[in-house]
Structures are given as structure tokens and as C-alpha cells.
mmCIF file of C-alpha atoms in Angstrom:
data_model
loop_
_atom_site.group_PDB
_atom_site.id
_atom_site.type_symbol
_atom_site.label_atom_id
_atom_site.label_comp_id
_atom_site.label_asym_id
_atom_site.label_seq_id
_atom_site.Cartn_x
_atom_site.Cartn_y
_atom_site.Cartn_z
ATOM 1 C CA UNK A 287 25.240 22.790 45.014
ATOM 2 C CA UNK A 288 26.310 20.510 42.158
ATOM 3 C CA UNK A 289 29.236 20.345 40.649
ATOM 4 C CA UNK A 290 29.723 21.665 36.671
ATOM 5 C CA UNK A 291 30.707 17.861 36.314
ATOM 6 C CA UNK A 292 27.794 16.689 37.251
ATOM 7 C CA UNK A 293 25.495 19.604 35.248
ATOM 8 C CA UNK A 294 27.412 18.505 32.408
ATOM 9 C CA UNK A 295 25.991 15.074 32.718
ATOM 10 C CA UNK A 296 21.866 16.065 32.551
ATOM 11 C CA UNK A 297 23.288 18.536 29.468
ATOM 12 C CA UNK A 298 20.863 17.667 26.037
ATOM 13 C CA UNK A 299 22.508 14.725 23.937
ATOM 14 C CA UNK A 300 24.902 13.782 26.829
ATOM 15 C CA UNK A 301 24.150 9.828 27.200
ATOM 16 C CA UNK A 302 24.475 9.293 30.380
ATOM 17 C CA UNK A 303 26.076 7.079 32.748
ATOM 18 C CA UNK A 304 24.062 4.267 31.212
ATOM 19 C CA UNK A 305 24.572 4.660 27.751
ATOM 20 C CA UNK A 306 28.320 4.304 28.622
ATOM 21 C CA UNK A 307 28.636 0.614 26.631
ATOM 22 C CA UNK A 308 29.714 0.871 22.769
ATOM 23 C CA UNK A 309 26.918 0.265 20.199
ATOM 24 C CA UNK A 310 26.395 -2.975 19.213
ATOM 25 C CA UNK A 311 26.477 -2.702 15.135
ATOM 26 C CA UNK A 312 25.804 -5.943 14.084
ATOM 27 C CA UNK A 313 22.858 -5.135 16.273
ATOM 28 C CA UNK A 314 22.383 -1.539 14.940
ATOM 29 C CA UNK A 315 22.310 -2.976 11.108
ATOM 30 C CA UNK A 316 19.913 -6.024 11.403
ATOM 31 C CA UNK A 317 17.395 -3.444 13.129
ATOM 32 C CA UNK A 318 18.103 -1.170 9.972
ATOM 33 C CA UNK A 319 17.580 -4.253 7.897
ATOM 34 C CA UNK A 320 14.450 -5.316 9.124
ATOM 35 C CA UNK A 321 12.457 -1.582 9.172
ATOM 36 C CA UNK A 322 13.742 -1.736 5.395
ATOM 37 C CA UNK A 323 12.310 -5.083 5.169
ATOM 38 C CA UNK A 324 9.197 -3.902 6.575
ATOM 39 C CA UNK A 325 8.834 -0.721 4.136
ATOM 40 C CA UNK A 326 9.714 -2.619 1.190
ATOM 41 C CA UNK A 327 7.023 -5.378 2.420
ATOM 42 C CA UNK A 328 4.550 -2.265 2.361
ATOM 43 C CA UNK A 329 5.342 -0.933 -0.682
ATOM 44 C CA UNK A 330 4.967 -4.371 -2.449
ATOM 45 C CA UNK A 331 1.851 -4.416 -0.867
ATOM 46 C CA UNK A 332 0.310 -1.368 -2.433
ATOM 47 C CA UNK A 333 1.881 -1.779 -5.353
ATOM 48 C CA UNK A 334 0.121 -4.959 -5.576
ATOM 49 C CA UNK A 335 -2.790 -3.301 -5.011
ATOM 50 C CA UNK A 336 -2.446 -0.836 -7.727
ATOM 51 C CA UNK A 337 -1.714 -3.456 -10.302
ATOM 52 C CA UNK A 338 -4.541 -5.277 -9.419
ATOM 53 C CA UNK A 339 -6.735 -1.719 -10.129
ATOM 54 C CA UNK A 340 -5.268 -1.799 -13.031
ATOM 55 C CA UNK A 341 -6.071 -5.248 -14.630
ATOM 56 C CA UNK A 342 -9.723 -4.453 -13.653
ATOM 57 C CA UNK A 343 -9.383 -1.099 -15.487
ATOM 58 C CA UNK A 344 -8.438 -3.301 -18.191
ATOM 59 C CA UNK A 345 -6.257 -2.802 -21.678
ATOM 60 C CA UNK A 346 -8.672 -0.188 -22.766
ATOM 61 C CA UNK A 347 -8.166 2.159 -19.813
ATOM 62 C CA UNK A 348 -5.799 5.013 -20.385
ATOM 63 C CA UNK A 349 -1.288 3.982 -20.190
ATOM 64 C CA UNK A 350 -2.375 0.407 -19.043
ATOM 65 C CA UNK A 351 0.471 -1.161 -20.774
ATOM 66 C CA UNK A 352 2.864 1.354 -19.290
ATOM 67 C CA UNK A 353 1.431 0.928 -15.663
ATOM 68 C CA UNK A 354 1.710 -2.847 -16.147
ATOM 69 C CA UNK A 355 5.198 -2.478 -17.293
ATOM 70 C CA UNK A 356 5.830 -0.034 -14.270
ATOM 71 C CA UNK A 357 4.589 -1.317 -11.269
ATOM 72 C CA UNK A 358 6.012 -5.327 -12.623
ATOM 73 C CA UNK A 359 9.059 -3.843 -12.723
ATOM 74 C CA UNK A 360 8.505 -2.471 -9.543
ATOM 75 C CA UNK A 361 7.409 -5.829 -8.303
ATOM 76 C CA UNK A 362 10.741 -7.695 -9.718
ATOM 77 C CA UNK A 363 13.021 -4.663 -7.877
ATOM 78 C CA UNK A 364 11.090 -4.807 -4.508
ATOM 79 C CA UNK A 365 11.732 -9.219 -4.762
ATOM 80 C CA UNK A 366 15.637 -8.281 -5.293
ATOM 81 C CA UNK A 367 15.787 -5.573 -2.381
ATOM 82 C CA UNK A 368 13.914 -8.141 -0.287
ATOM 83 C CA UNK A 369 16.306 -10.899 -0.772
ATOM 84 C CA UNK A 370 19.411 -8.676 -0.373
ATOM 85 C CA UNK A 371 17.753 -7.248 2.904
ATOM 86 C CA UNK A 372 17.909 -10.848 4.095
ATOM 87 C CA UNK A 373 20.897 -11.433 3.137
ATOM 88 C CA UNK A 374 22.326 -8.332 5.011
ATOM 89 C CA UNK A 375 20.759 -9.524 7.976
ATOM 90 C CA UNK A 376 22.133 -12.488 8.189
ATOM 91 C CA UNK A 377 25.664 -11.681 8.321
ATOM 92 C CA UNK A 378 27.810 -10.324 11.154
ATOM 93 C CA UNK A 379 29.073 -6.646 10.478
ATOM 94 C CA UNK A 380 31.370 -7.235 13.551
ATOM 95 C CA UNK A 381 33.526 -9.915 11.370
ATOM 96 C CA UNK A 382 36.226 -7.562 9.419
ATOM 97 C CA UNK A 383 36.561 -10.243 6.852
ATOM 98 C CA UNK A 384 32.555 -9.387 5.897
ATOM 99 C CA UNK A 385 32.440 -5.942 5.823
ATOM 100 C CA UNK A 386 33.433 -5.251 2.156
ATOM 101 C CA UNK A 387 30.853 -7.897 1.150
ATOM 102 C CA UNK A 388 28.330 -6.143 3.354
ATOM 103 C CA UNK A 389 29.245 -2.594 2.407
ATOM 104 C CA UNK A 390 28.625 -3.541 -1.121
ATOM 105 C CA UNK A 391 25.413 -5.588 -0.869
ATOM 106 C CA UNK A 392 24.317 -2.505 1.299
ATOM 107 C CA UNK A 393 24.975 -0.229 -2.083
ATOM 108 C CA UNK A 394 23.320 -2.120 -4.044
ATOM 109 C CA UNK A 395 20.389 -2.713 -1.602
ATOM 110 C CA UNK A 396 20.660 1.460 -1.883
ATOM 111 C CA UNK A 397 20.765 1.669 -5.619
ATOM 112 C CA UNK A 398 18.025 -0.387 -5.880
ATOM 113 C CA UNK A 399 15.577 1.318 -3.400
ATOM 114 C CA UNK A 400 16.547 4.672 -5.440
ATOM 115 C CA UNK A 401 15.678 2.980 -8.768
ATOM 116 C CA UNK A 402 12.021 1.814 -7.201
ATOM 117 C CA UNK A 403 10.917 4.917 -5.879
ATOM 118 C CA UNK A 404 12.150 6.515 -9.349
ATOM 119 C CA UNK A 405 9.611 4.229 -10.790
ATOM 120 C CA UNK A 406 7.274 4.692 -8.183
ATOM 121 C CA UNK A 407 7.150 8.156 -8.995
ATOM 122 C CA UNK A 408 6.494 7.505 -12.940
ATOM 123 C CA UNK A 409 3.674 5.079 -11.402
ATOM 124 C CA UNK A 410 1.881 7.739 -9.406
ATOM 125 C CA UNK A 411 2.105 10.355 -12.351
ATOM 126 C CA UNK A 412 0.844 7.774 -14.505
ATOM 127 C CA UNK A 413 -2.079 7.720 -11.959
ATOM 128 C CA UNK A 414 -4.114 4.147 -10.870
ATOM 129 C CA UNK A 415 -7.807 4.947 -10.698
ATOM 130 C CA UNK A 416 -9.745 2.529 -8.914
ATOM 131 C CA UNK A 417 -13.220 3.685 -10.330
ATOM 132 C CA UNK A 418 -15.466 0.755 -8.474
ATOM 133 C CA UNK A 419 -16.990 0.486 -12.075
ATOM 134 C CA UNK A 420 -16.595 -2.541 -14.170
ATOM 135 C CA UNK A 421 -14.082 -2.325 -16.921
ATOM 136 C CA UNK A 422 -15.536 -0.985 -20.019
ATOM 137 C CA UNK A 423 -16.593 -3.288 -22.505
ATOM 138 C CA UNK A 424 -15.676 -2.965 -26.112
ATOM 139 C CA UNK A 425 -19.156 -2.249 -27.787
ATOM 140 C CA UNK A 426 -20.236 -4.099 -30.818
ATOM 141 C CA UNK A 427 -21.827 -2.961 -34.104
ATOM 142 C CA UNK A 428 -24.762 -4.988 -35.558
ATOM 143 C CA UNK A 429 -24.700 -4.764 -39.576
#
């Protein structure tokens, strides 16, 4: 019969004798960093994607200049977030001396995705049609 010490072991959320070792959290963060990296990399994508819909809508479709306005700001927050994301990466959360530093780039990193999907939001209400018809052409009057 087993002991309750070793019942306790095979117990839900108990690690395990192998799962002993600390966490690495430089390790922990630059994984964090990178599926960030990877979402914002996907969102650029499709937002991309929806300004191009626009643009082929053209100026006469329905809150063009707002969507314009909307997703390049989008754009221009998504190229910051990337940059900081790097930046995150890069440094050592194990070195006390950077930790400050890195808990404030991580804020703003934080403040920034908030801000984007915000926008994103205003972008979907806004709504991106892609029709698959050409953008309408102003029609002419003959005199």
C-alpha cells in the first residue's frame, strides 16, 4: 500500500519530482515575448489586409477616411509594440539592475496592445467590405 506521501505526489497540480528545478524567467519572458510577437505579426497582417480592401473600395465608399485613419494608426501602434517586443526579448530579466527598465517597457508594451485593440474595435464597427466589385466610378454628365 502506498504511503499518503507518495499519493500526495500523483495529487492534480502537484509537479512532480521532475518539475523540482526553479523556473527559468528570463526564459519564461522571451517565450511570452515572442507569442506576442507572433500575434501582433498577425494582426498587422490582417490589418493590412483590410486597408488594402479599403483603398480598392475607394474615397467614395462609406467612412473611408476614418478607416484609413484607423487601421494607419493601427499600423504605426502594431510597428511600436513590435519593436518594444524585441527589445524585451533581448534583455535578461535575471539581471536586478534591468528589471525596472523591463517592467516599464513591459507597461508600455501593455498600454499599447490595449490602445490597438481599442482601435481595432472602432475598425470592425466601422466594418471593411471586401465586395470583389471594382470601386465605383464617379459618373459623368454630358451637357
Amino acid at each position: 500500500m502506498a504511503s499518503v506521501e507518495e499519493i500526495s505526489n500523483f495529487q492534480a497540480g502537484d509537479p512532480g519530482p521532475s518539475r523540482d528545478a526553479p523556473i527559468n524567467l528570463n526564459h519564461y519572458a522571451t517565450k511570452k515575448s515572442v507569442a506576442e510577437s507572433m500575434l501582433d505579426v498577425a494582426l498587422f497582417m490582417a490589418n493590412a489586409t483590410q486597408l488594402k480592401a479599403v483603398l480598392d473600395q475607394g474615397p467614395t465608399s462609406q467612412h473611408y477616411t476614418a478607416l484609413v485613419a484607423l487601421i494607419g494608426v493601427s499600423l504605426l501602434l502594431q510597428l511600436a509594440m513590435g519593436v518594444l517586443f524585441i527589445i524585451i526579448a533581448r534583455m535578461n530579466l535575471n539581471e536586478v539592475s534591468k528589471q525596472q527598465r523591463l517592467n516599464h517597457l513591459n507597461n508600455m508594451a501593455t498600454a499599447l496592445v490595449f490602445v490597438t485593440a481599442v482601435i481595432n474595435i472602432f475598425i470592425t464597427a466601422f466594418g471593411v467590405q471586401k465586395t470583389g466589385f471594382p470601386p465605383a466610378q464617379p459618373t459623368q454628365r454630358a451637357f
